[in-house]
XYZ file of C-alpha atoms in Angstrom:
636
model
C 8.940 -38.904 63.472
C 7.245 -35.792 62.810
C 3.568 -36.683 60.923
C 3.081 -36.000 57.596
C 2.700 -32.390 56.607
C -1.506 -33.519 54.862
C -1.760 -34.643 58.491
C -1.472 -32.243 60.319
C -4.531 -29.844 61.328
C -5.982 -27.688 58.741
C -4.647 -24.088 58.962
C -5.633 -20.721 57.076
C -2.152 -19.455 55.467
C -1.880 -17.300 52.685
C 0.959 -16.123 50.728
C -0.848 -12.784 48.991
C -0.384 -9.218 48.707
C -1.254 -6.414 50.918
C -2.675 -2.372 50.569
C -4.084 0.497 52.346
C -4.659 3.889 52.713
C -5.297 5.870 55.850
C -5.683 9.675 55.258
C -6.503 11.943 58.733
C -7.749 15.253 57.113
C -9.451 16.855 54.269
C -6.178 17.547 52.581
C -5.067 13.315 52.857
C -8.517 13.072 51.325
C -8.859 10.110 48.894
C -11.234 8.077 46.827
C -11.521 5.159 49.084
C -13.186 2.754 46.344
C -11.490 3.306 43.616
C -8.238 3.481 45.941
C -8.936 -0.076 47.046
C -10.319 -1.659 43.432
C -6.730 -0.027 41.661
C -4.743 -1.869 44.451
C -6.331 -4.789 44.458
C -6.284 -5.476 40.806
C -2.316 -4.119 40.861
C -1.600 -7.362 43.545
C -4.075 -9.638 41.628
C -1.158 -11.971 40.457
C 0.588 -12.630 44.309
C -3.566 -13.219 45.298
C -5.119 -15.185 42.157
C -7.559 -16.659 44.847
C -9.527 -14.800 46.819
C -9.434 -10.875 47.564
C -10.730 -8.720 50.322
C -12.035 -5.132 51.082
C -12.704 -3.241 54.533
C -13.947 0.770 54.291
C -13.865 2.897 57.260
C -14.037 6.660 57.613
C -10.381 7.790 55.810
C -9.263 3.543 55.619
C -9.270 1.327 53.141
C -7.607 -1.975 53.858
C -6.798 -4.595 50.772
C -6.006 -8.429 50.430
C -5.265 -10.614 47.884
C -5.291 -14.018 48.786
C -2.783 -17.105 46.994
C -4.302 -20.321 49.626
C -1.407 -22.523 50.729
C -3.586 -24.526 53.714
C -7.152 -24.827 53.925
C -8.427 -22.520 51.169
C -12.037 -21.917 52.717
C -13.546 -18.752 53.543
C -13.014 -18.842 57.637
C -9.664 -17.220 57.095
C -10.855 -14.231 54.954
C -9.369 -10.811 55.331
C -9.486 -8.308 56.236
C -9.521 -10.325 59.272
C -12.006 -8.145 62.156
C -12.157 -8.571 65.928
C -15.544 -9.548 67.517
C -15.936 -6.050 68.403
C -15.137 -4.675 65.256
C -12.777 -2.192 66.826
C -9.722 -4.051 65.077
C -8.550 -5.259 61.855
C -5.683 -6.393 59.895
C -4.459 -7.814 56.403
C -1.370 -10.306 56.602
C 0.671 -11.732 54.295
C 2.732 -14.570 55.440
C 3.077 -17.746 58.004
C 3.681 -17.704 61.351
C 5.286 -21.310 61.884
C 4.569 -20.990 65.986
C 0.747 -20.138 66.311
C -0.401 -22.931 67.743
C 2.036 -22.119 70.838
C 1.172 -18.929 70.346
C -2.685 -19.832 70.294
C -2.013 -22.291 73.242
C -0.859 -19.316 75.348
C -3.627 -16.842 74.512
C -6.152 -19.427 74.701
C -4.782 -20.223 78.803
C -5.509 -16.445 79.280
C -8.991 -16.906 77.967
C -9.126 -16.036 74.130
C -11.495 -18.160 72.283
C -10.867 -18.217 68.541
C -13.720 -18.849 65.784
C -10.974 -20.556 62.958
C -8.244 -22.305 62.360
C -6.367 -19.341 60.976
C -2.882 -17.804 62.158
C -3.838 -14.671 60.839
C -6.689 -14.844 64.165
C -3.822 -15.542 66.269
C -1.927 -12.853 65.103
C -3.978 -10.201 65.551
C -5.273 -11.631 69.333
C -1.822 -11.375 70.130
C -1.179 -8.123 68.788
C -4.331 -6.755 70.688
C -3.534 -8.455 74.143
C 0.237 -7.535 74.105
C 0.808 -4.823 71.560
C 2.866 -4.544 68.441
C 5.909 -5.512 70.314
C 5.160 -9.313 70.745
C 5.673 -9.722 67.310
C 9.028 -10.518 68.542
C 7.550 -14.043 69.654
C 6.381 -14.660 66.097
C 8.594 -17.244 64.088
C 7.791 -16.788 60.241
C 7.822 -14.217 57.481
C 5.070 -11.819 57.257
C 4.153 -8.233 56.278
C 0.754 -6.802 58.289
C -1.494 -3.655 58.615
C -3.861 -3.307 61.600
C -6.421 -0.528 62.116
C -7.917 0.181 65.176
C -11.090 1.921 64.199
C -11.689 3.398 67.823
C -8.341 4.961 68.467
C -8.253 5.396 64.757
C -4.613 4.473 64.143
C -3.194 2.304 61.297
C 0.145 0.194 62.173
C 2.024 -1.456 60.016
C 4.725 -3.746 60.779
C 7.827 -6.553 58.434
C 9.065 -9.458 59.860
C 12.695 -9.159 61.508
C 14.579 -10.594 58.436
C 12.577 -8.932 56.149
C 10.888 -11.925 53.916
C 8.344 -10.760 52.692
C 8.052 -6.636 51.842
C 6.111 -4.002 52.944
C 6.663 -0.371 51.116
C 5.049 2.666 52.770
C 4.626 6.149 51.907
C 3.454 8.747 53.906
C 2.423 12.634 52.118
C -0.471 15.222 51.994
C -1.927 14.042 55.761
C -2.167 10.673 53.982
C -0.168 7.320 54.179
C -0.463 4.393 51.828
C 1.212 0.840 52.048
C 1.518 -2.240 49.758
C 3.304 -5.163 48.687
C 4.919 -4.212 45.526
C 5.520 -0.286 44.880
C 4.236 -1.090 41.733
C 0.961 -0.657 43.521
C 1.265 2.492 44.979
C 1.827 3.699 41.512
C -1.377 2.258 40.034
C -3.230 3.769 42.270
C -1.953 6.812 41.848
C -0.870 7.431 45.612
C 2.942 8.167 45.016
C 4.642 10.578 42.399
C 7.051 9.332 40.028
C 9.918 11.099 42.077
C 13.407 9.101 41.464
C 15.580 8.703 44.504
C 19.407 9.820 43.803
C 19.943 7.519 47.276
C 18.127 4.767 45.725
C 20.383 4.601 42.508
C 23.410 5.325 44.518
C 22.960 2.438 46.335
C 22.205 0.695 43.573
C 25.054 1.633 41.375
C 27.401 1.118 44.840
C 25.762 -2.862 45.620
C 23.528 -3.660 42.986
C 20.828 -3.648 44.675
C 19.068 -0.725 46.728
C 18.918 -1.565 50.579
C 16.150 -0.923 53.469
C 14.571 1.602 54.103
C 15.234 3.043 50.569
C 13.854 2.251 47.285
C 13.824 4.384 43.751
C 11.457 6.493 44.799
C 12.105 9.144 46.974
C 8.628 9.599 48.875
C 8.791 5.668 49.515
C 10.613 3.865 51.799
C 11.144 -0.324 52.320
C 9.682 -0.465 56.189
C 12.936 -1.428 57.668
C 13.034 -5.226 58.799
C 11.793 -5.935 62.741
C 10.306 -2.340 63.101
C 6.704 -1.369 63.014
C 5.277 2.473 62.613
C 2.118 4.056 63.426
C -0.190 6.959 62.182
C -2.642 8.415 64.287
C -5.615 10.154 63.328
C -3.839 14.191 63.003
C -0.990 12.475 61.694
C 0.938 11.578 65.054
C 3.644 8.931 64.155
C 5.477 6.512 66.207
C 8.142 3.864 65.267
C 9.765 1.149 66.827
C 11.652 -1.719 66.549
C 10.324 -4.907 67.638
C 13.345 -7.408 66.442
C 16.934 -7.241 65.548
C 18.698 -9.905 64.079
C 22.294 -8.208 65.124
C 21.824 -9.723 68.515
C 22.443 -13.276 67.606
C 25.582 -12.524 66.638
C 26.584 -11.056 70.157
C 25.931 -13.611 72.274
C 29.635 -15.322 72.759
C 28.940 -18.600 75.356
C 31.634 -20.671 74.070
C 30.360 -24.113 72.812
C 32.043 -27.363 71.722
C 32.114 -29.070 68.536
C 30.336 -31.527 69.575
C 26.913 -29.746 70.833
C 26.820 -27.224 68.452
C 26.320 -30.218 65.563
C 23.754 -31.649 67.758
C 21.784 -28.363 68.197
C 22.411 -27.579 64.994
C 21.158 -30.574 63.458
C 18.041 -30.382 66.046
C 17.471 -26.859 64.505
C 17.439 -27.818 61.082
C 15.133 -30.342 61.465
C 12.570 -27.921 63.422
C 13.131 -25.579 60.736
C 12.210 -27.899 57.814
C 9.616 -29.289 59.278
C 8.095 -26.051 60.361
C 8.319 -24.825 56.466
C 6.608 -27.733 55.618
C 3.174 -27.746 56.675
C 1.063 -27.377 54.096
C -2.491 -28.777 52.219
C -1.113 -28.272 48.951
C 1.888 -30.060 47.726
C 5.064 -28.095 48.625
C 8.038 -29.025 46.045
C 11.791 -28.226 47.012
C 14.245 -26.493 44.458
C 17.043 -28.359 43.350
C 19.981 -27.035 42.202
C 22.933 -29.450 43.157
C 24.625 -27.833 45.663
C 24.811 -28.537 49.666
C 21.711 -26.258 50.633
C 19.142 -27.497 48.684
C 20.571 -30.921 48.788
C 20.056 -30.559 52.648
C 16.543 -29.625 52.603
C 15.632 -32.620 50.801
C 17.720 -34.645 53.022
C 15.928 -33.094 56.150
C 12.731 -33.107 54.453
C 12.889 -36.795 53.924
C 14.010 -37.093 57.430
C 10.663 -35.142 58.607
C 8.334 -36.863 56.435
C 7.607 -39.994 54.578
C 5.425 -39.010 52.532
C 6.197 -38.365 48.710
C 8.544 -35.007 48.022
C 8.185 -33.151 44.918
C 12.121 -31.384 43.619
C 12.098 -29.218 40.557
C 15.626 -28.719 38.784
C 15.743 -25.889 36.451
C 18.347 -26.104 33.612
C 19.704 -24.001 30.776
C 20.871 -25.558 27.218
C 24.493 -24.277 28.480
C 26.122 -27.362 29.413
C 28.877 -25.793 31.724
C 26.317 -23.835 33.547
C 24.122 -26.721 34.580
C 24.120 -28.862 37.628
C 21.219 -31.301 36.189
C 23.209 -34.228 36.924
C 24.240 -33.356 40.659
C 20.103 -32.634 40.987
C 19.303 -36.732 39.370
C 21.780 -38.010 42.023
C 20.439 -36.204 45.176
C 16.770 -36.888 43.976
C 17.502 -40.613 43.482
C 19.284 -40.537 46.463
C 16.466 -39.777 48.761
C 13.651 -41.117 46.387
C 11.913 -37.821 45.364
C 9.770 -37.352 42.025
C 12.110 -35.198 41.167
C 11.141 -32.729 37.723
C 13.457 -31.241 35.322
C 12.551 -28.076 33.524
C 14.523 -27.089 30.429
C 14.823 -23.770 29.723
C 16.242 -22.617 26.319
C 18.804 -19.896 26.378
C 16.953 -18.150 23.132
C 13.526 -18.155 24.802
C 15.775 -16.491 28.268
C 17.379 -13.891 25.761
C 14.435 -12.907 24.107
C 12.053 -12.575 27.162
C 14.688 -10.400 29.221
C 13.423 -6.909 28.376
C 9.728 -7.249 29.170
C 10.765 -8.766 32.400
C 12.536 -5.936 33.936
C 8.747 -4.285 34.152
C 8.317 -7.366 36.675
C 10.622 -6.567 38.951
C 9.344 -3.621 41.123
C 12.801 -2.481 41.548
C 16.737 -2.395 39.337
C 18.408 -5.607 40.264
C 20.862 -7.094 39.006
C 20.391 -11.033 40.504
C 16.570 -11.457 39.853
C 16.591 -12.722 36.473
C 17.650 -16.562 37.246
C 15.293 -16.624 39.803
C 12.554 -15.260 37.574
C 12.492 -17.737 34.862
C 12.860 -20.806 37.744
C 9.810 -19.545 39.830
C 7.592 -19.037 35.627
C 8.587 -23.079 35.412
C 7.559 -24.434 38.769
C 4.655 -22.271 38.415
C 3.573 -23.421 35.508
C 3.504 -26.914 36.534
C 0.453 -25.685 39.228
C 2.591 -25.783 42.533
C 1.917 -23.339 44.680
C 4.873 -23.367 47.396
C 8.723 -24.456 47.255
C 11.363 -24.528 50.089
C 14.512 -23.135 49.019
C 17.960 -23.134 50.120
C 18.268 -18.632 50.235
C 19.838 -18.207 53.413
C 22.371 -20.824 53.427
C 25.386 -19.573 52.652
C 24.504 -16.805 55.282
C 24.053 -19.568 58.148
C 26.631 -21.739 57.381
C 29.707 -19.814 56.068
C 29.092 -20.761 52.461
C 30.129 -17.437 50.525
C 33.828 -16.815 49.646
C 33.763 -14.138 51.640
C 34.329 -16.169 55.074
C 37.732 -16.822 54.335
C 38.595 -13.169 51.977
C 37.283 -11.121 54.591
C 39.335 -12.371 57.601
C 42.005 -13.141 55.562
C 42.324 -9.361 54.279
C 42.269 -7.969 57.313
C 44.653 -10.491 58.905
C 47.080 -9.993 56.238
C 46.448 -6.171 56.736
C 47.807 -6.145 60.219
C 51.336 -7.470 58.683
C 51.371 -5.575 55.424
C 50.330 -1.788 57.290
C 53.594 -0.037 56.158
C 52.952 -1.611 52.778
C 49.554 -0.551 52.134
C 49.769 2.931 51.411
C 51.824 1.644 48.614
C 49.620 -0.447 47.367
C 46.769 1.802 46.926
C 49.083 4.033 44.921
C 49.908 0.787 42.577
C 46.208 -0.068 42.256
C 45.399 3.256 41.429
C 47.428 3.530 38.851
C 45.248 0.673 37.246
C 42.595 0.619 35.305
C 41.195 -3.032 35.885
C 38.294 -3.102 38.165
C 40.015 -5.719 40.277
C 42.700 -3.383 41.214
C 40.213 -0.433 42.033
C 38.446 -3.188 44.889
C 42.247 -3.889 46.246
C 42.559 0.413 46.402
C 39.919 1.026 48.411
C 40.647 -1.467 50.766
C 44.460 -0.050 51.333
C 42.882 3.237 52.058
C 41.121 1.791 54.886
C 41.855 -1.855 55.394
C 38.799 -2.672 57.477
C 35.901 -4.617 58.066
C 33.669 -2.372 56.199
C 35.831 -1.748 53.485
C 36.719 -5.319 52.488
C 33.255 -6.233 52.577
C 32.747 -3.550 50.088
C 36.053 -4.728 48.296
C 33.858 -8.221 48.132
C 30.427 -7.610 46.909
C 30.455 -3.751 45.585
C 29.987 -2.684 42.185
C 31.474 0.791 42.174
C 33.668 1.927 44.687
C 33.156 5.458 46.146
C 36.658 6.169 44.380
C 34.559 5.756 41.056
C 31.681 7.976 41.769
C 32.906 11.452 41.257
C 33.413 10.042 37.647
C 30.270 7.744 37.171
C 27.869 9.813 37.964
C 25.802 12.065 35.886
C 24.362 15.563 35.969
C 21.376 14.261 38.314
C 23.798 14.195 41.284
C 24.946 17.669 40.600
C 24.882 20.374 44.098
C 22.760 19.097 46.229
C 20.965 15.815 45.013
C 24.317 14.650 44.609
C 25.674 15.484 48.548
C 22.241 14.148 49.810
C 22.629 11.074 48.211
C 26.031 10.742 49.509
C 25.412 11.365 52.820
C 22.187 9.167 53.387
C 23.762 5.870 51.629
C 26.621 6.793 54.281
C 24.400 6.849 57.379
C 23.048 4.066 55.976
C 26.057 1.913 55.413
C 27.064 3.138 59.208
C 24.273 1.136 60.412
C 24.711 -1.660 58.726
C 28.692 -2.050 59.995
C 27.837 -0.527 63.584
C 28.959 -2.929 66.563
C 30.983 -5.565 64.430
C 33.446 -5.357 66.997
C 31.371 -7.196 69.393
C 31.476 -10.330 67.141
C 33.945 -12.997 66.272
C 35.446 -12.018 62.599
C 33.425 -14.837 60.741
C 30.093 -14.090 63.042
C 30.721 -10.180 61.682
C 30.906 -11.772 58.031
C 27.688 -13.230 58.808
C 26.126 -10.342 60.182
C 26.938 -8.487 57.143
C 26.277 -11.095 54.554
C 22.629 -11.696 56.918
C 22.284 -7.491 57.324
C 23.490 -6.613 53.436
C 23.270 -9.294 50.553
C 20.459 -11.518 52.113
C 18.194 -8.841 53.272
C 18.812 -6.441 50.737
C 18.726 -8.686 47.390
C 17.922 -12.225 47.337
C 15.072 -12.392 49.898
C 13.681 -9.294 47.784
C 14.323 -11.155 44.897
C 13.213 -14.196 45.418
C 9.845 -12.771 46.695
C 9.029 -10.615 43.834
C 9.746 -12.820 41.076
C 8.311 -15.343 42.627
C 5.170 -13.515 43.517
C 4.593 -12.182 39.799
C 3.835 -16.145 39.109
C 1.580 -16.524 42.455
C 4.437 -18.727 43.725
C 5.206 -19.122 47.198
C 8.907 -19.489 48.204
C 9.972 -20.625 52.102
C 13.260 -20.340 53.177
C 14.002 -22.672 56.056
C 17.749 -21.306 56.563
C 16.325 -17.809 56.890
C 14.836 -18.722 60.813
C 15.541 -16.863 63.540
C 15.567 -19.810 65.983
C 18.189 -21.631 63.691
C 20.392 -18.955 63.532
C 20.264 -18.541 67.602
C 21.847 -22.379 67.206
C 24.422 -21.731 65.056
C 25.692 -18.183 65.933
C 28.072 -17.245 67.201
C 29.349 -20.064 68.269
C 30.292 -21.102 64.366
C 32.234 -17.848 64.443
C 34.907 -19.868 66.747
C 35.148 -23.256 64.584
C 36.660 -22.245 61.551
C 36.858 -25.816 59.990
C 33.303 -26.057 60.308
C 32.855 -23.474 57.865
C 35.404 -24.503 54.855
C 33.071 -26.576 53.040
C 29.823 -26.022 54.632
C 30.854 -29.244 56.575
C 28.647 -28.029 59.847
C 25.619 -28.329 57.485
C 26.128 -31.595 56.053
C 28.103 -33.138 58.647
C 24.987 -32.142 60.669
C 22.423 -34.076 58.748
C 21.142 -37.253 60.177
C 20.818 -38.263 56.214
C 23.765 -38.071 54.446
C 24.544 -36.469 51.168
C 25.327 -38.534 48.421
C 29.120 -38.678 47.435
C 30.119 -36.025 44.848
C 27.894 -33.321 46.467
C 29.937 -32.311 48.774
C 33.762 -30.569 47.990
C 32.568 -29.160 44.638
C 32.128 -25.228 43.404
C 28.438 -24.853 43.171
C 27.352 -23.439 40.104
C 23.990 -23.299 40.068
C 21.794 -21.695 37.134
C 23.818 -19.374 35.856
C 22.457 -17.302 32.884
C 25.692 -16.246 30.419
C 25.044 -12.809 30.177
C 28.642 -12.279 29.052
C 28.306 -14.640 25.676
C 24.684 -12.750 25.540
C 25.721 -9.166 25.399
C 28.577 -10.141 22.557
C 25.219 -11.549 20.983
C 21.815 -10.868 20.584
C 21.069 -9.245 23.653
C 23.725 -6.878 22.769
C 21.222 -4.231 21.114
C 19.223 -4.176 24.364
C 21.942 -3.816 26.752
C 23.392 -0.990 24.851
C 20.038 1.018 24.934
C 20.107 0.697 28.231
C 23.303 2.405 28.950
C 21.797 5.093 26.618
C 18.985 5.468 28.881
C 21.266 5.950 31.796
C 22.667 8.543 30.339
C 20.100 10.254 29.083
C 18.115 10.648 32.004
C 21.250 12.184 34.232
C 22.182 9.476 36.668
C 25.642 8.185 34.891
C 28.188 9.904 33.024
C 28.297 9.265 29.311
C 31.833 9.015 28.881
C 32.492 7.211 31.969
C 29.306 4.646 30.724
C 31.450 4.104 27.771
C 34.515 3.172 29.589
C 32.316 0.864 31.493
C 30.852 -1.118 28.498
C 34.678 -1.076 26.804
C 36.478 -2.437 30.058
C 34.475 -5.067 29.885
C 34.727 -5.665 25.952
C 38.380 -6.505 26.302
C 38.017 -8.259 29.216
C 39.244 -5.476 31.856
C 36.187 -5.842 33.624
C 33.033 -8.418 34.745
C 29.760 -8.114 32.885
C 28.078 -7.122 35.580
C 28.977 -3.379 35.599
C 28.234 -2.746 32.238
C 24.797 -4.827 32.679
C 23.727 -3.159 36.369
C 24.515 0.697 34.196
C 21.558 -1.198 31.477
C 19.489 -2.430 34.163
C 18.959 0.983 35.711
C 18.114 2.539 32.030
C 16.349 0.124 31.535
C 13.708 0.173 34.572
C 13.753 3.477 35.041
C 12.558 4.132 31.616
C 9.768 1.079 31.741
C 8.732 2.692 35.113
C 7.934 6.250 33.709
């Protein structure tokens, strides 16, 4: 058995946020102090406990500090080489660096702490940026070598935990939350017609763009570098797309034992800690797992956290009691009124450093863990990525399968659907057009289909904001779908789901909401190493994924009875009943403020809201048209 996670050696992690400036010429020119004070106070909240400073000629390097292990000073950052010529800020864990220590240590590096963040940067300097690819963990980093005078920065491969750049006027600047940037006044208020393309297509806005236009989301597993003059060089140290290739046929049998061998790495890696790390509990399979594997790993006490609403059909609170009794957890409910939730919802949108339209639940569960002083959960983001749990595993391949029959048919069926006005029927349109992978993924989890656009959008996407827009969410969709033919169809779904949804939203998400209490959130599912396990060879055993049964038939603990072969629910907010109600006001205003500032049409925003009024539509599109009005106008 593993030891407990208090006995393992102490470690410096932090969980924190991260800013800079590098500017190579009079014209980049900058106040370096008050650069650094405005971005650290901006990250104060993801750092409450410590902060860090480091000045050079044109640099200024910030860290705010949230201490998950050993919270003494050895690990401070900015974190300096003896010979001063290098530095870096992290935030993150890398669950590997004692192997990685081991290895640099056998080559003759001597280290003065305990501190991953020391590792990190000795193995950046020994084997450049591109050995990142041996790191197993989330992280975000800036390093500055003060004699080559270049600043790198570089994201983890799944993209965890964020990193926002942007580079103008001989200058770049970098942070955790674009918030930041603003604050400190090193980014113009310049709204990206890409960014709230995307956003109006997926609900979300996708790497490398954001809603600014002069800042970009550093693309997942790729680093870049400025060089005094303003040289720059990118790369890509990491891509996730590969596990999905790999087709060496593998047996029922062996991929449950790897699989259940991964897990168990995985959990116990995400469990090291010197502060008490909780798990959330919602119910369902994945976060029922991790407390199964957690209590497999460890036998010492495990903290779960169940968040409910007072909406008795939207609460699992029951299914949460069983699995904590189950595996003898202090387990901790959190009640959550739905007044208090209604009432709170427009100052939060300032919170959320980007539109979304999934970050609320998350919000209010990461305020009520918080608040009870833990300081990191596990939680089960990523699962229905790893282990087929989404609906669209069987939609997808179904579509398309049925597609190959129904061919002559299809052309006909657009022309029905079109003739419809029920958003349903414009999903099944687009997908006759072009019944592909790409386009029943799209089908699945977009908002507005490219049909809808010429309609939706306003006057801001007139000439040629409008075809620019177009044209870079296309390149960047083209990426995302490139090479799915290399794959299995459910590895592809995965790919997608991993590529898209997970990387795009939730992992975003999670981290920013969870951040803005100085919460740290793992995700054990979301590990590069597991997924290696599992993929593709899942993409051949069909029956493993109905269910999620390679998960929990995997687990050397098993779930109690009534988890498994139930819809998981988890805590669902009812936005519908709220904006018939009292939030109706807010929602509404919203809309106006879409309108009004030129990104959606005003009579097509009115369709929108009444579509959904009598039931023609979900509440989602009318809510995502609010959610943009109503960030963009807290963000002026």
């Amino acid at each position: 058995m593993i030891p407990d996670p208090g006995s393992l050696i102490p470690e410096n992690k932090h969980m924190c946020g991260i800013g800079g400036v590098f500017g190579w010429s009079e014209a980049g020119g900058f106040d370096a102090t008050r650069a650094g004070s405005e971005l650290s106070a901006a990250l104060a909240h993801r750092g409450p406990d410590g902060q860090g400073t480091l000045t050079d000629r044109g640099l200024v390097l910030v860290h705010r500090r949230l201490a998950i292990i050993d919270p003494t000073p050895a690990g401070r950052q900015p974190m300096t080489t003896p010979d001063g010529r290098y530095s870096i800020v992290f935030n993150g864990e890398i669950y590997n660096y004692r192997d990685l220590r081991l290895d640099l240590e056998r080559a003759g590096a001597r280290f003065t702490t305990a501190s991953d963040t020391e590792v990190l940067l000795g193995l950046i300097v020994r084997d450049g940026i591109t050995a990142l690819n041996r790191a197993r963990g989330m992280f975000a980093l800036a390093m500055w070598d003060a004699q080559e005078r270049s600043l790198t920065v570089a994201r983890d491969r799944f993209g965890i935990k964020p990193l926002y750049v942007a580079a103008q006027h001989d200058r770049a600047a970098f942070a955790s939350e674009i918030t930041a940037l603003r604050r400190a006044s090193l980014v113009d208020r310049d709204v990206s017609a890409a960014g709230v393309l995307a956003f109006l297509a997926w609900g979300y806005i996708p790497p490398p763009l954001t809603w600014l236009r002069n800042v970009e989301s550093l693309a997942p597993g790729t680093w870049k570098r400025w060089h005094d003059g303003g040289r720059i060089e990118v790369g890509r140290f990491a891509d996730y797309t590969k596990t999905y290739e790999d087709d060496t046929p593998v047996d029922e049998i062996e991929l449950r034992a790897r699989t259940r061998e991964a897990i168990r790495d995985s959990i116990a890696a995400h469990l090291v800690a010197d502060v008490p790390v909780g798990i959330f509990l919602s119910g369902g399979i994945d976060s029922a797992a991790i407390v199964s594997s957690a209590r497999e790993v460890t036998s010492g006490p495990l903290h779960t956290y169940t968040v409910a609403g007072d909406v008795p059909s939207l609460s699992e609170i029951e299914m949460a009691r069983t699995v904590a009794m189950h595996f003898g957890t202090t387990h901790h409910e959190l009640m959550i009124g739905s007044a208090a939730i209604e009432q709170a919802l427009p100052s939060i949108v300032r919170r959320l450093d980007a539109p979304s339209a999934d970050a609320i639940n998350s919000y209010f569960v990461s305020q009520a863990v918080a608040a009870t002083h833990v300081k990191a959960v596990l939680s089960g983001v990523g699962g229905d990525e790893m282990f087929g749990g989404y609906p669209s595993f069987q939609r997808i391949p179904s579509a398309l399968r049925t597609a190959k029959w129904l061919a002559p048919m299809l052309p006909v069926t657009a022309m029905a659907a079109s003739a419809v006005s029920d958003w349903r029927a414009r999903k099944i349109q687009h997908f006759a057009a072009a019944p592909e992978l790409s386009s029943a993924y799209r089908a699945v989890r977009g908002n507005f289909m490219p049909e809808e656009w010429d309609n939706l959008l306003g006057p801001a996407f007139e000439g040629d904001a409008g075809r620019d827009a177009r044209a870079t969410l296309a390149e960047l969709e083209t990426r995302v779908f490139r090479g799915l033919e290399k794959d299995t169809p459910l590895a592809a779904v995965a790919r997608i789901e991993t590529g898209a949804y997970l990387r795009g939203q939730l992992l975003r998400d999670i981290d920013a909401v969870s951040m803005a209490h100085g919460l740290e959130v793992r995700v054990p599912f979301v590990d590069h190493r597991l997924a290696a396990r599992v993929w593709p060879a899942l993409g051949h055993h069909a029956d493993l994924i109905e269910g999620k049964r390679l998960l929990h038939e995997s687990l050397p603990r098993p779930l109690p009875d009534g988890i498994v072969g139930r819809p998981k629910r988890g805590f669902t907010l009812p936005f519908d009943a709220w904006m018939r109600g009292g939030l109706r006001e807010t929602a509404l205003r919203g809309i106006e403020s879409s309108v009004a500032l030129g990104w959606v049409n005003a009579r097509a925003a009115s369709a929108v809201w009444s579509d959904w009024e009598r039931g023609r539509a979900h509440w989602s599109r009318a809510w995502s048209l609010s959610l943009l009005g109503q960030f963009l106008q807290e963000a002026a």
